[in-house]
Tab-separated table of C-alpha atoms and ligand atoms in Angstrom:
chain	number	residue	atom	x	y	z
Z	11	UNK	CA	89.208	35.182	2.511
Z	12	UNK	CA	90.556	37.486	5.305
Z	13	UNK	CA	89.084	40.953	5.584
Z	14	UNK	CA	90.316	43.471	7.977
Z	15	UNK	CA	88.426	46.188	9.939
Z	16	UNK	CA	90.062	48.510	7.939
Z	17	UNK	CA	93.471	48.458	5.969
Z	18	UNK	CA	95.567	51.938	6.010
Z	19	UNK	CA	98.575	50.123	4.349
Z	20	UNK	CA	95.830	50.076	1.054
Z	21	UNK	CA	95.565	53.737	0.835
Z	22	UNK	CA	99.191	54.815	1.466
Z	23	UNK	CA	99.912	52.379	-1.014
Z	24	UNK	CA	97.795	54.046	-3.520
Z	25	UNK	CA	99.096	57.570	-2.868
Z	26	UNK	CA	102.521	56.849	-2.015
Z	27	UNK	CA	104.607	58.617	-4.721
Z	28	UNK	CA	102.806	61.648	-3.726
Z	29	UNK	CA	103.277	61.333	-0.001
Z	30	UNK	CA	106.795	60.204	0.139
Z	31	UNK	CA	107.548	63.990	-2.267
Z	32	UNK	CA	105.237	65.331	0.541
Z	33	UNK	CA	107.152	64.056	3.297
Z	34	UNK	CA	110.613	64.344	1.999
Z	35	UNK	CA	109.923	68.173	0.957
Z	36	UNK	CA	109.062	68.787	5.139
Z	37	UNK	CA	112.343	66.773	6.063
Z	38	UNK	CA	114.226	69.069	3.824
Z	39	UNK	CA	113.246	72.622	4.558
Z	40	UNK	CA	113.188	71.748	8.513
Z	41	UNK	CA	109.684	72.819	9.333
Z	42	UNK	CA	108.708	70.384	11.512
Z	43	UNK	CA	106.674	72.507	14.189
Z	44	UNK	CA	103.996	74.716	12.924
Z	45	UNK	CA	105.461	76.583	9.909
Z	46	UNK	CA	104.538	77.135	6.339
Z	47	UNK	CA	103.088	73.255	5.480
Z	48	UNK	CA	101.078	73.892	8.752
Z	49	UNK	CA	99.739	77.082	7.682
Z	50	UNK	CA	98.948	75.780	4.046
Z	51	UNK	CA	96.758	72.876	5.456
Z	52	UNK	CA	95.007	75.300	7.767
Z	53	UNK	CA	93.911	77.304	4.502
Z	54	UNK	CA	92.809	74.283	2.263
Z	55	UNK	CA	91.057	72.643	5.223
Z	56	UNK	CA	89.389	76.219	5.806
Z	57	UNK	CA	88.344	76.337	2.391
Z	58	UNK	CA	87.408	73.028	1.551
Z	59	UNK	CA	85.192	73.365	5.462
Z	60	UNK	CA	83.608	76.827	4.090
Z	61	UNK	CA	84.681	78.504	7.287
Z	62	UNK	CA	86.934	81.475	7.888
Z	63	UNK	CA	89.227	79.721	10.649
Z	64	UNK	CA	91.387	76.667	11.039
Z	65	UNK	CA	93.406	76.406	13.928
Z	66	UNK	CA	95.604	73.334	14.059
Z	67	UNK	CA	96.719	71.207	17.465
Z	68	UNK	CA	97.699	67.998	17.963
Z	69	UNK	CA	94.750	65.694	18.336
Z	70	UNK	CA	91.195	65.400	18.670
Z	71	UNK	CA	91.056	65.070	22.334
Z	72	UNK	CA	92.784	68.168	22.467
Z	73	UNK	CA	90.693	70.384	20.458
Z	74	UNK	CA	87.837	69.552	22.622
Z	75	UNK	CA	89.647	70.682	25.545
Z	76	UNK	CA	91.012	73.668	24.350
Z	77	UNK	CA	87.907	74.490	23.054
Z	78	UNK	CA	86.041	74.100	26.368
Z	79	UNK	CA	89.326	75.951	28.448
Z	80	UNK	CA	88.636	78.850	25.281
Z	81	UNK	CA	85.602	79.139	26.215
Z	82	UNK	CA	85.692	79.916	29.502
Z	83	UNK	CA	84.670	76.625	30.800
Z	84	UNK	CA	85.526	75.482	34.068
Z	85	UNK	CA	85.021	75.246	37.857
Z	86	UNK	CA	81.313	74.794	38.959
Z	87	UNK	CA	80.129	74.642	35.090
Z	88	UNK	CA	78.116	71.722	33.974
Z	89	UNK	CA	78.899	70.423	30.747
Z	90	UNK	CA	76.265	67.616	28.821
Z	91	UNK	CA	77.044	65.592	26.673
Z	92	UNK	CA	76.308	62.401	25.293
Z	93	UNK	CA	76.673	58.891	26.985
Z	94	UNK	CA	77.714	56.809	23.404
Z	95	UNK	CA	81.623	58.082	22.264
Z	96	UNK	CA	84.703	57.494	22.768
Z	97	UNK	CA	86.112	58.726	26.383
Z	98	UNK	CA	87.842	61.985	25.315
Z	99	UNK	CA	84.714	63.815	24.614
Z	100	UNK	CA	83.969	63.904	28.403
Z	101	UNK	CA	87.161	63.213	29.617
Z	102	UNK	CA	88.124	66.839	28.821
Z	103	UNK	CA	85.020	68.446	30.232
Z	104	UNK	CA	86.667	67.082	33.462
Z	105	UNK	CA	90.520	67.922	33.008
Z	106	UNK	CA	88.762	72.097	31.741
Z	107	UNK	CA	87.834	71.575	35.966
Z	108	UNK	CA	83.749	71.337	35.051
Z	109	UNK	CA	81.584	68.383	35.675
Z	110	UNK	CA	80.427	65.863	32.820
Z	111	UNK	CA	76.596	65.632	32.664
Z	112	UNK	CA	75.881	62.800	30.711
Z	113	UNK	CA	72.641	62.615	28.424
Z	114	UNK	CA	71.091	58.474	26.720
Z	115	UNK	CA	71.513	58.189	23.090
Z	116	UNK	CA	68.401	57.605	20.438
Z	117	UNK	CA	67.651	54.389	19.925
Z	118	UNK	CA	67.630	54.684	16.032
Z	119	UNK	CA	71.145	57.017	15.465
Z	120	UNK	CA	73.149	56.429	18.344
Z	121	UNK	CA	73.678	60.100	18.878
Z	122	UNK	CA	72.490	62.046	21.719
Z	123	UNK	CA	68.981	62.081	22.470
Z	124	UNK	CA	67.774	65.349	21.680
Z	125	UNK	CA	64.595	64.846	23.774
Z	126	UNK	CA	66.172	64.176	26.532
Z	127	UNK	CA	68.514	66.641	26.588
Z	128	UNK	CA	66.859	69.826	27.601
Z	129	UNK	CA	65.894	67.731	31.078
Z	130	UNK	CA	69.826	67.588	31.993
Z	131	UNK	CA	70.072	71.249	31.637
Z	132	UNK	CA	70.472	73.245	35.169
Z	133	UNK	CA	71.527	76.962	35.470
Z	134	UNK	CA	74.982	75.562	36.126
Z	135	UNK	CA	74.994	74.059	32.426
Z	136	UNK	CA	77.086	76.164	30.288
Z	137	UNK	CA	77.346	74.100	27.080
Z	138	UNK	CA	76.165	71.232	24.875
Z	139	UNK	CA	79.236	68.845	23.551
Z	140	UNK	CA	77.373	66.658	21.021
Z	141	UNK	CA	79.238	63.841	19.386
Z	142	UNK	CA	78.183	62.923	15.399
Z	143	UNK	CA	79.189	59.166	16.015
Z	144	UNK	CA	80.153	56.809	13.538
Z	145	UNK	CA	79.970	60.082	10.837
Z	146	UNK	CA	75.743	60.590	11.274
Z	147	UNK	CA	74.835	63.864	11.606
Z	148	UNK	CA	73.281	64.772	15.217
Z	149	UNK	CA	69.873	66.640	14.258
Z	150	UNK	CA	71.166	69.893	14.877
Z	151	UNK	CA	67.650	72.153	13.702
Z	152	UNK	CA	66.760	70.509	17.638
Z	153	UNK	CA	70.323	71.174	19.288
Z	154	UNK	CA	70.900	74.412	17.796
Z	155	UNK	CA	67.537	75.731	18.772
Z	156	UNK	CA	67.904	74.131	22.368
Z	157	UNK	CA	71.395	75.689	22.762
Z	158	UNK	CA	69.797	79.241	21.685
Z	159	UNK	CA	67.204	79.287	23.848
Z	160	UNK	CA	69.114	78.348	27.568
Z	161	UNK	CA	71.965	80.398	26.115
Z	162	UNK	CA	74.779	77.574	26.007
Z	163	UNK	CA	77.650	77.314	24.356
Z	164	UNK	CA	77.468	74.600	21.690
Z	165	UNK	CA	80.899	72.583	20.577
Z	166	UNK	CA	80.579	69.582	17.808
Z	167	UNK	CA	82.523	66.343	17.928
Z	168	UNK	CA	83.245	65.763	14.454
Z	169	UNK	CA	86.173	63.880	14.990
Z	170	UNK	CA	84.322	60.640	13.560
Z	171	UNK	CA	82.235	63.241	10.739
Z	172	UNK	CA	84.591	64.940	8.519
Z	173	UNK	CA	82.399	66.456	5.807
Z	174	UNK	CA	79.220	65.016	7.001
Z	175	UNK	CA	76.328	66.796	6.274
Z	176	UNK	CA	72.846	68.113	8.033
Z	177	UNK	CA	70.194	69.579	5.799
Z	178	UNK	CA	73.298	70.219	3.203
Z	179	UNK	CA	75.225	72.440	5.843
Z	180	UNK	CA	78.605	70.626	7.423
Z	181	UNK	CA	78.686	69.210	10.523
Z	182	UNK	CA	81.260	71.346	12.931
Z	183	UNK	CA	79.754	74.779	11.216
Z	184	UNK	CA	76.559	74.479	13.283
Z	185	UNK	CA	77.984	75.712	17.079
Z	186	UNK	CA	80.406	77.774	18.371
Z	187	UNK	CA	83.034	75.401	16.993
Z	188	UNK	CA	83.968	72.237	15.199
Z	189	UNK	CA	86.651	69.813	16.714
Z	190	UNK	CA	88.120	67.286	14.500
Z	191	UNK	CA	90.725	64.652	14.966
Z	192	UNK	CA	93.174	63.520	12.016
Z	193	UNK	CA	94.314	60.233	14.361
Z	194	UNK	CA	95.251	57.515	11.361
Z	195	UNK	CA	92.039	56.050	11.855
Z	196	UNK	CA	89.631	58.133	11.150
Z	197	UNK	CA	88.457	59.212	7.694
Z	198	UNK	CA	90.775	62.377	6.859
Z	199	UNK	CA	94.041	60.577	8.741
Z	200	UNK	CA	97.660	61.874	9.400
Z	201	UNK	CA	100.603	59.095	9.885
Z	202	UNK	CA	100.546	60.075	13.639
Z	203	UNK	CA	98.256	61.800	16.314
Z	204	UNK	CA	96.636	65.378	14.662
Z	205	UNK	CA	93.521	67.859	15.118
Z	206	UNK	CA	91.999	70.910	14.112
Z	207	UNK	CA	89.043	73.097	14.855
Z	208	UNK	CA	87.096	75.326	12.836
Z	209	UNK	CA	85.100	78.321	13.603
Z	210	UNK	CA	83.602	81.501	12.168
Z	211	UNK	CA	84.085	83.547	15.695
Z	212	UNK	CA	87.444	85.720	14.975
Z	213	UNK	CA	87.815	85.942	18.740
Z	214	UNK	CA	86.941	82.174	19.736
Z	215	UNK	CA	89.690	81.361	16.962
Z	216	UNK	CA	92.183	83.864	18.170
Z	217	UNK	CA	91.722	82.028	21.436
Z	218	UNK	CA	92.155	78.637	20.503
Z	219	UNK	CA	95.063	79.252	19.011
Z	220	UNK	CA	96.643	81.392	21.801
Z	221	UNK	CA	95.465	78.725	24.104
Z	222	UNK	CA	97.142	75.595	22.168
Z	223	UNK	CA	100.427	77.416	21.418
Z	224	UNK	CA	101.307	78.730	25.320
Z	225	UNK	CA	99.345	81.623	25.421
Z	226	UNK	CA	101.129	83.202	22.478
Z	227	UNK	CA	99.874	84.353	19.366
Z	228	UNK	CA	103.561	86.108	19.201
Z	229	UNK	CA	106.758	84.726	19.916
Z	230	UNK	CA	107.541	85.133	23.562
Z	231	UNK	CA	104.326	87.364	24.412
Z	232	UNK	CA	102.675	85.506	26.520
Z	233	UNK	CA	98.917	87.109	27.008
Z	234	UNK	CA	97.686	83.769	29.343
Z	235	UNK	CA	99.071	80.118	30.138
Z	236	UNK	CA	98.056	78.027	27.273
Z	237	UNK	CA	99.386	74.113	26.456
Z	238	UNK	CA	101.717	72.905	23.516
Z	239	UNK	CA	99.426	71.379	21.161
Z	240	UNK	CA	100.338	72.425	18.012
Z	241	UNK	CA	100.466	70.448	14.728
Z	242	UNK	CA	103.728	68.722	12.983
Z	243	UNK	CA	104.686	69.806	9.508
Z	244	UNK	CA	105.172	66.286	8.300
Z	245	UNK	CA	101.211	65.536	9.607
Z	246	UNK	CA	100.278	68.812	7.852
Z	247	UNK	CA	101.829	67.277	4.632
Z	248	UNK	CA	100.331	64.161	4.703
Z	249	UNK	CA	97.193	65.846	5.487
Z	250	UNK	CA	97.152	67.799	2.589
Z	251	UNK	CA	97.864	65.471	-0.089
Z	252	UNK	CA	94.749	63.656	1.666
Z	253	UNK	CA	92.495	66.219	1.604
Z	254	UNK	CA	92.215	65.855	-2.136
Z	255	UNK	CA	90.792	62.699	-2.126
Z	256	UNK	CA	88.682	63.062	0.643
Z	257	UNK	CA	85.402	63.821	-1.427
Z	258	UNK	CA	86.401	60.303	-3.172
Z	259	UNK	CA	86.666	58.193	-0.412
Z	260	UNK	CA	83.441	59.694	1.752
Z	261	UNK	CA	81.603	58.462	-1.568
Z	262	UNK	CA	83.316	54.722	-1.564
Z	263	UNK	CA	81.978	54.759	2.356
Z	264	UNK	CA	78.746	55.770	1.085
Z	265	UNK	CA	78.834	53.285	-1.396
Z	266	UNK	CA	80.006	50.365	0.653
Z	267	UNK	CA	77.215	51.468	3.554
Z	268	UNK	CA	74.603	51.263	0.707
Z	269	UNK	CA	76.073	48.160	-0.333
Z	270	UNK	CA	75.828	46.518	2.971
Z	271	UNK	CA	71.936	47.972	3.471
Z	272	UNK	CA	70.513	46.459	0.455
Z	273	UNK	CA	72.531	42.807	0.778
Z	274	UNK	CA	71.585	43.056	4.810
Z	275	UNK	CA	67.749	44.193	3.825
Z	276	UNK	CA	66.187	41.346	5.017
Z	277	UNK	CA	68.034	40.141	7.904
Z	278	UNK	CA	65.517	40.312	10.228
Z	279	UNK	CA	67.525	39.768	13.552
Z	280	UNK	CA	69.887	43.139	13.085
Z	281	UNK	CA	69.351	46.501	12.901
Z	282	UNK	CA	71.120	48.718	10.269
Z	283	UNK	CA	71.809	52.511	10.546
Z	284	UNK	CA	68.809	54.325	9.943
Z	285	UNK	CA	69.281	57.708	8.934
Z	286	UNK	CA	66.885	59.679	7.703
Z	287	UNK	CA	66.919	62.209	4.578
Z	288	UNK	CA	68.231	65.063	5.852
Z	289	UNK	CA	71.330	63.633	7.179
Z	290	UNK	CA	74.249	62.697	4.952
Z	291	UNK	CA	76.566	60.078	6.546
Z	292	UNK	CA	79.767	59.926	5.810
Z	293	UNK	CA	80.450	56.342	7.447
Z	294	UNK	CA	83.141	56.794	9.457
Z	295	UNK	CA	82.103	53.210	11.086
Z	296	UNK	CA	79.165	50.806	9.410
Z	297	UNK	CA	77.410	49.746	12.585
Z	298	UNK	CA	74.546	47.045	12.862
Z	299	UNK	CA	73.005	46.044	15.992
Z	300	UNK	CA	71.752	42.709	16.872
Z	301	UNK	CA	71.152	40.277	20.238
Z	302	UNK	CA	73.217	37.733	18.931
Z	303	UNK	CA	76.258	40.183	19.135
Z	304	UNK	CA	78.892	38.238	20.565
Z	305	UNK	CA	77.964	35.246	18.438
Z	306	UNK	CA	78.147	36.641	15.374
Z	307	UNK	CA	81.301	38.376	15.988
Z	308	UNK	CA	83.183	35.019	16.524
Z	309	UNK	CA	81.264	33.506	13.677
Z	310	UNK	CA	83.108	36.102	11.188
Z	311	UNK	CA	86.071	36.291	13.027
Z	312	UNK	CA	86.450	32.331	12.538
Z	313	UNK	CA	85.515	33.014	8.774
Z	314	UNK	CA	88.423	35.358	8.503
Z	315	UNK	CA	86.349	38.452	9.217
Z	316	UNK	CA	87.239	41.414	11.517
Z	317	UNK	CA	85.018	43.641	13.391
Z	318	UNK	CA	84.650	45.855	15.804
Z	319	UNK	CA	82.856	47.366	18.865
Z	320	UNK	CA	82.112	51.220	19.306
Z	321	UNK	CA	82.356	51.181	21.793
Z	322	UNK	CA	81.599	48.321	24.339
Z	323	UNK	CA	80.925	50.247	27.295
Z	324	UNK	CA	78.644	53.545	27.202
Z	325	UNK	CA	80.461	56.089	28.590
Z	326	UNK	CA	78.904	56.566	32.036
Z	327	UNK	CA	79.594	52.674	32.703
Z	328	UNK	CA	83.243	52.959	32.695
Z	329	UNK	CA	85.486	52.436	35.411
Z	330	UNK	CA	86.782	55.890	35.299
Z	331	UNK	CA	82.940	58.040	35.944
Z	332	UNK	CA	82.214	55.242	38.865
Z	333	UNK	CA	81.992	57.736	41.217
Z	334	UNK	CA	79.269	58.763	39.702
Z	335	UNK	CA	77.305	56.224	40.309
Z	336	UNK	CA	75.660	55.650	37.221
Z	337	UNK	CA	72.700	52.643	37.501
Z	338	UNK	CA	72.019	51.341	34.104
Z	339	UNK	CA	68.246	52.534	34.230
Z	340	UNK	CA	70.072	56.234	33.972
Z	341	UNK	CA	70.988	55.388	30.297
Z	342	UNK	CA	68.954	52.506	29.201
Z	343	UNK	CA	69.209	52.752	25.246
Z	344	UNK	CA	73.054	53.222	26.379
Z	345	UNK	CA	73.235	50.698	28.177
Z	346	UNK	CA	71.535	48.363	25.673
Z	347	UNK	CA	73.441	49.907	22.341
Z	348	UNK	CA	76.591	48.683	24.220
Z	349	UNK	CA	75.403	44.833	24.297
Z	350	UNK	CA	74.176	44.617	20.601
Z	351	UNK	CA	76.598	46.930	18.789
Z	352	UNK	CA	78.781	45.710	15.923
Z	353	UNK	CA	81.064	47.246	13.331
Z	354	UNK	CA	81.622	45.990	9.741
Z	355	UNK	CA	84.625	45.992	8.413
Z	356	UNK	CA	84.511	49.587	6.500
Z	357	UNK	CA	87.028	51.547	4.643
Z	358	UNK	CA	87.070	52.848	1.143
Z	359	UNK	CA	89.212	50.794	-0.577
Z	360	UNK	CA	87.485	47.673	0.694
Z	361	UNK	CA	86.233	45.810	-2.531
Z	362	UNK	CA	82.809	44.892	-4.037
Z	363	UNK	CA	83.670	41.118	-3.193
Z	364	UNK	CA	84.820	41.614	-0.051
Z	365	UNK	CA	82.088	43.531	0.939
Z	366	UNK	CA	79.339	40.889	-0.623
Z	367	UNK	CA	81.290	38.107	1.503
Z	368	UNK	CA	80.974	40.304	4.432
Z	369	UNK	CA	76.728	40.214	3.993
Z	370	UNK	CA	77.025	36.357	2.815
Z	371	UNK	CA	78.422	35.536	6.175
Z	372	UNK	CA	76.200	37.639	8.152
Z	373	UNK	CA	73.397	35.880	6.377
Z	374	UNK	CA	74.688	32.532	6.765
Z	375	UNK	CA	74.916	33.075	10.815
Z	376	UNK	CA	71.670	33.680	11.063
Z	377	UNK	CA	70.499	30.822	8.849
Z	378	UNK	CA	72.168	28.067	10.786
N	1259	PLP	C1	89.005	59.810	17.845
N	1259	PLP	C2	88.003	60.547	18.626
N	1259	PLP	C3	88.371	61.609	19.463
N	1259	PLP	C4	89.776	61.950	19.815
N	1259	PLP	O1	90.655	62.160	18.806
N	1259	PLP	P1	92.230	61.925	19.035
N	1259	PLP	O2	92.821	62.581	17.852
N	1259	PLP	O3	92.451	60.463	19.084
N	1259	PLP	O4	92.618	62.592	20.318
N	1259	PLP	C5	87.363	62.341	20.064
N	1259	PLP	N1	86.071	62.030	19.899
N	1259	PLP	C6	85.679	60.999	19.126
N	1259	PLP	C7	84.239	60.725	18.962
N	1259	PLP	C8	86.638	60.206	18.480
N	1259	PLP	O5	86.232	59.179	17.721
C-alpha cells in the first residue's frame, strides 16, 4: 500500500464538475483581479467566520505583514512571537522594520508558551503574533488577558486553524485580527497562493485593505503607499465552492485524528497531541512525537508511507535569525520538539484502511 502525506488530486476529483463551472464562469466574464467573485468570497467567508470584515490578499505571509505594517508596526518595536512555525510568521515582523522576539513552545501543544511569554515583554514590545500550529487552538483566556494588560496589539496565525475553536469562539476572532492563508495545502485551499484576514475593527479593516491594494481604497486616490496583494478571481472561485464543504472535511480530520489516538493508545514510546477540552482541533497536521524519529520515518517510508516534519528546525535555529545568536538552552522544548516531531499522513479523504495501516506500521516499528 502507498499512502501519501496528503492527496489534493482526491478532493478536486470529488468536486470537479463544480469547480471546472466555477472556474470557467471567472475565465468568461474577465474578472481576474479583485472583482465581483472576490467580493462574494469575502462575504461568505465573513459570514461563515461570524465577523463583520474580510479583506482578501494574496497569501498568508502577506496578511501577517500587512497586518503588522496596518498596525503601525515598525522601527524600534519588538514583536514576540513563537519559536515553533513556519518562517513567515516572523519573517514579516522583520521586513514591517521591527525586531522578532522569539518566545519556547509548551511541551504538550506545541504552541507558544503562555508562561513564558509575559517574561519576553519589554516597553519596546508592541504586539503578540501567536501561531495555532498544526490547527490547536493557542489558550487564548491567558494571551488575551496578557495582551490586555501590557496594552499590545494581538494578531492570530490561523493560517494552519481555519475554523478551529477555543472555548466554542473561532480562532482569528480573539485579537485585533485573524490572518489566514488559502496556499493549496492547507485545510480551506485555493489552486494557487491566497489569504485573507478577518477583523471586527472597521478602521483596522479599512487599513488592511488600503494597505494591500496601493494605498487605495479608490481608484487612483492614493491616501499612503501600500503593496499589491490582492486576491485572483479564479482563487476566489475555487475558494468558494470549498467553503461549503469545509465543515465536512474539519470533521473527517477530526475523525481520522481520533482514529489515530485510540489505534496509537498504547504506544508507549510516542507522544500524541494532547489537547485538552476546551480546545477544538481542527487537524490541520496529525503530529506525534517520539526519540526514535528518524527511524521510524524511514521505517514507513520503506513500507510505502509518507510523512512529514513541521517543521525540522525551530524557528530561532535557522540559518536566517543566526545573528541572533540563539543557544539551544534559549528554547529548549523548541529545540527538542524539532528532533522528535513527526507528521502522519492526514487529509480528509484519507480512508479507514489506510489510516489503520498507518497505526499497524507504527506499531510494528516499535515491536521489532
Ligand atoms: C502556510 C503558513 C503561512 C503562510 O501562508 P502562505 O499563504 O504560504 O504565505 C503562515 N503561517 C503559518 C503557520 C503557515 O502554516
Amino acid at each position: 500500500m502507498k499512502i501519501p502525506f496528503a492527496d489534493i488530486k482526491r478532493q478536486y476529483k470529488e468536486i470537479k464538475s463544480e469547480i471546472d463551472v466555477a472556474v470557467s464562469s471567472v475565465i468568461e466574464s474577465g474578472a481576474f483581479v479583485r472583482g465581483p467573485f472576490v467580493e462574494e468570497f469575502e462575504n461568505q467567508y465573513a459570514d461563515a467566520y461570524g465577523v463583520k470584515n474580510c479583506i482578501s490578499c494574496a497569501n498568508g505571509t502577506d496578511a501577517i505583514y500587512i497586518a503588522l505594517k496596518s498596525l503601525g508596526i515598525g522601527l524600534c518595536d519588538e514583536v514576540i512571537t513563537t519559536s515553533a512555525s513556519w518562517i513567515s510568521t516572523s519573517e514579516v515582523v522583520t521586513q514591517a522594520g521591527a525586531k522578532v522576539i522569539f518566545c519556547d513552545i509548551d511541551q504538550n501543544t506545541s504552541n507558544i508558551d503562555v508562561d513564558k511569554l509575559e517574561e519576553r515583554i519589554t516597553d519596546k514590545t508592541k504586539a503578540v503574533i501567536v501561531v495555532h500550529l498544526y490547527g490547536h487552538p493557542c489558550d487564548m483566556d491567558k494571551i488575551t488577558s496578557l495582551c490586555q494588560k501590557h496594552n499590545l496589539f494581538l494578531i492570530e496565525d490561523c493560517a494552519q486553524a481555519h475554523f478551529a475553536e477555543f472555548k466554542g469562539k473561532k480562532v482569528g476572532t480573539f485579537g485585533n485580527i485573524g490572518c489566514f492563508s488559502f496556499y493549496p495545502g492547507k485545510n480551506l485551499g485555493a489552486f494557487g497562493d491566497a489569504g485573507c484576514m478577518v477583523t471586527n475593527d472597521e478602521t483596522l479593516a479599512k487599513n488592511v485593505k488600503m494597505f494591500a491594494n496601493h494605498g487605495s481604497l479608490i481608484k487612483h486616490q492614493h491616501q499612503i503607499e501600500g503593496i499589491n496583494s490582492r486576491l485572483d478571481g479564479i482563487q476566489a472561485a475555487v475558494l468558494s465552492v470549498k467553503l461549503k464543504y469545509i465543515d465536512r472535511w474539519t470533521n473527517r480530520r477530526i475523525e481520522i485524528a481520533k482514529m489515530y489516538n485510540k489505534l496509537l493508545a498504547d504506544v508507549s514510546e510516542i507522544q500524541l497531541p494532547l489537547l485538552d477540552e476546551d480546545k477544538k482541533s481542527v487537524f490541520h497536521l496529525y503530529v506525534i512525537k517520539t526519540d526514535k524519529r528518524d527511524e521510524l520515518k524511514k521505517y514507513l517510508a520503506d513500507n510505502g508511507i509518507s510523512t512529514g516534519q513541521h517543521y525540522p528546525s525551530a524557528l530561532p535555529f535557522l540559518e536566517a535569525y543566526s545573528y541572533l545568536n540563539h543557544k539551544k538552552e534559549d528554547f529548549p522544548v523548541a529545540h527538542k520538539w524539532s528532533e522528535t516531531i513527526l507528521s502522519l499522513p492526514m487529509f480528509p479523504e484519507m480512508d479507514n484502511v489506510e489510516a489503520v495501516y498507518v497505526c499497524e506500521k507504527i506499531k510494528e516499528f516499535f515491536r521489532n
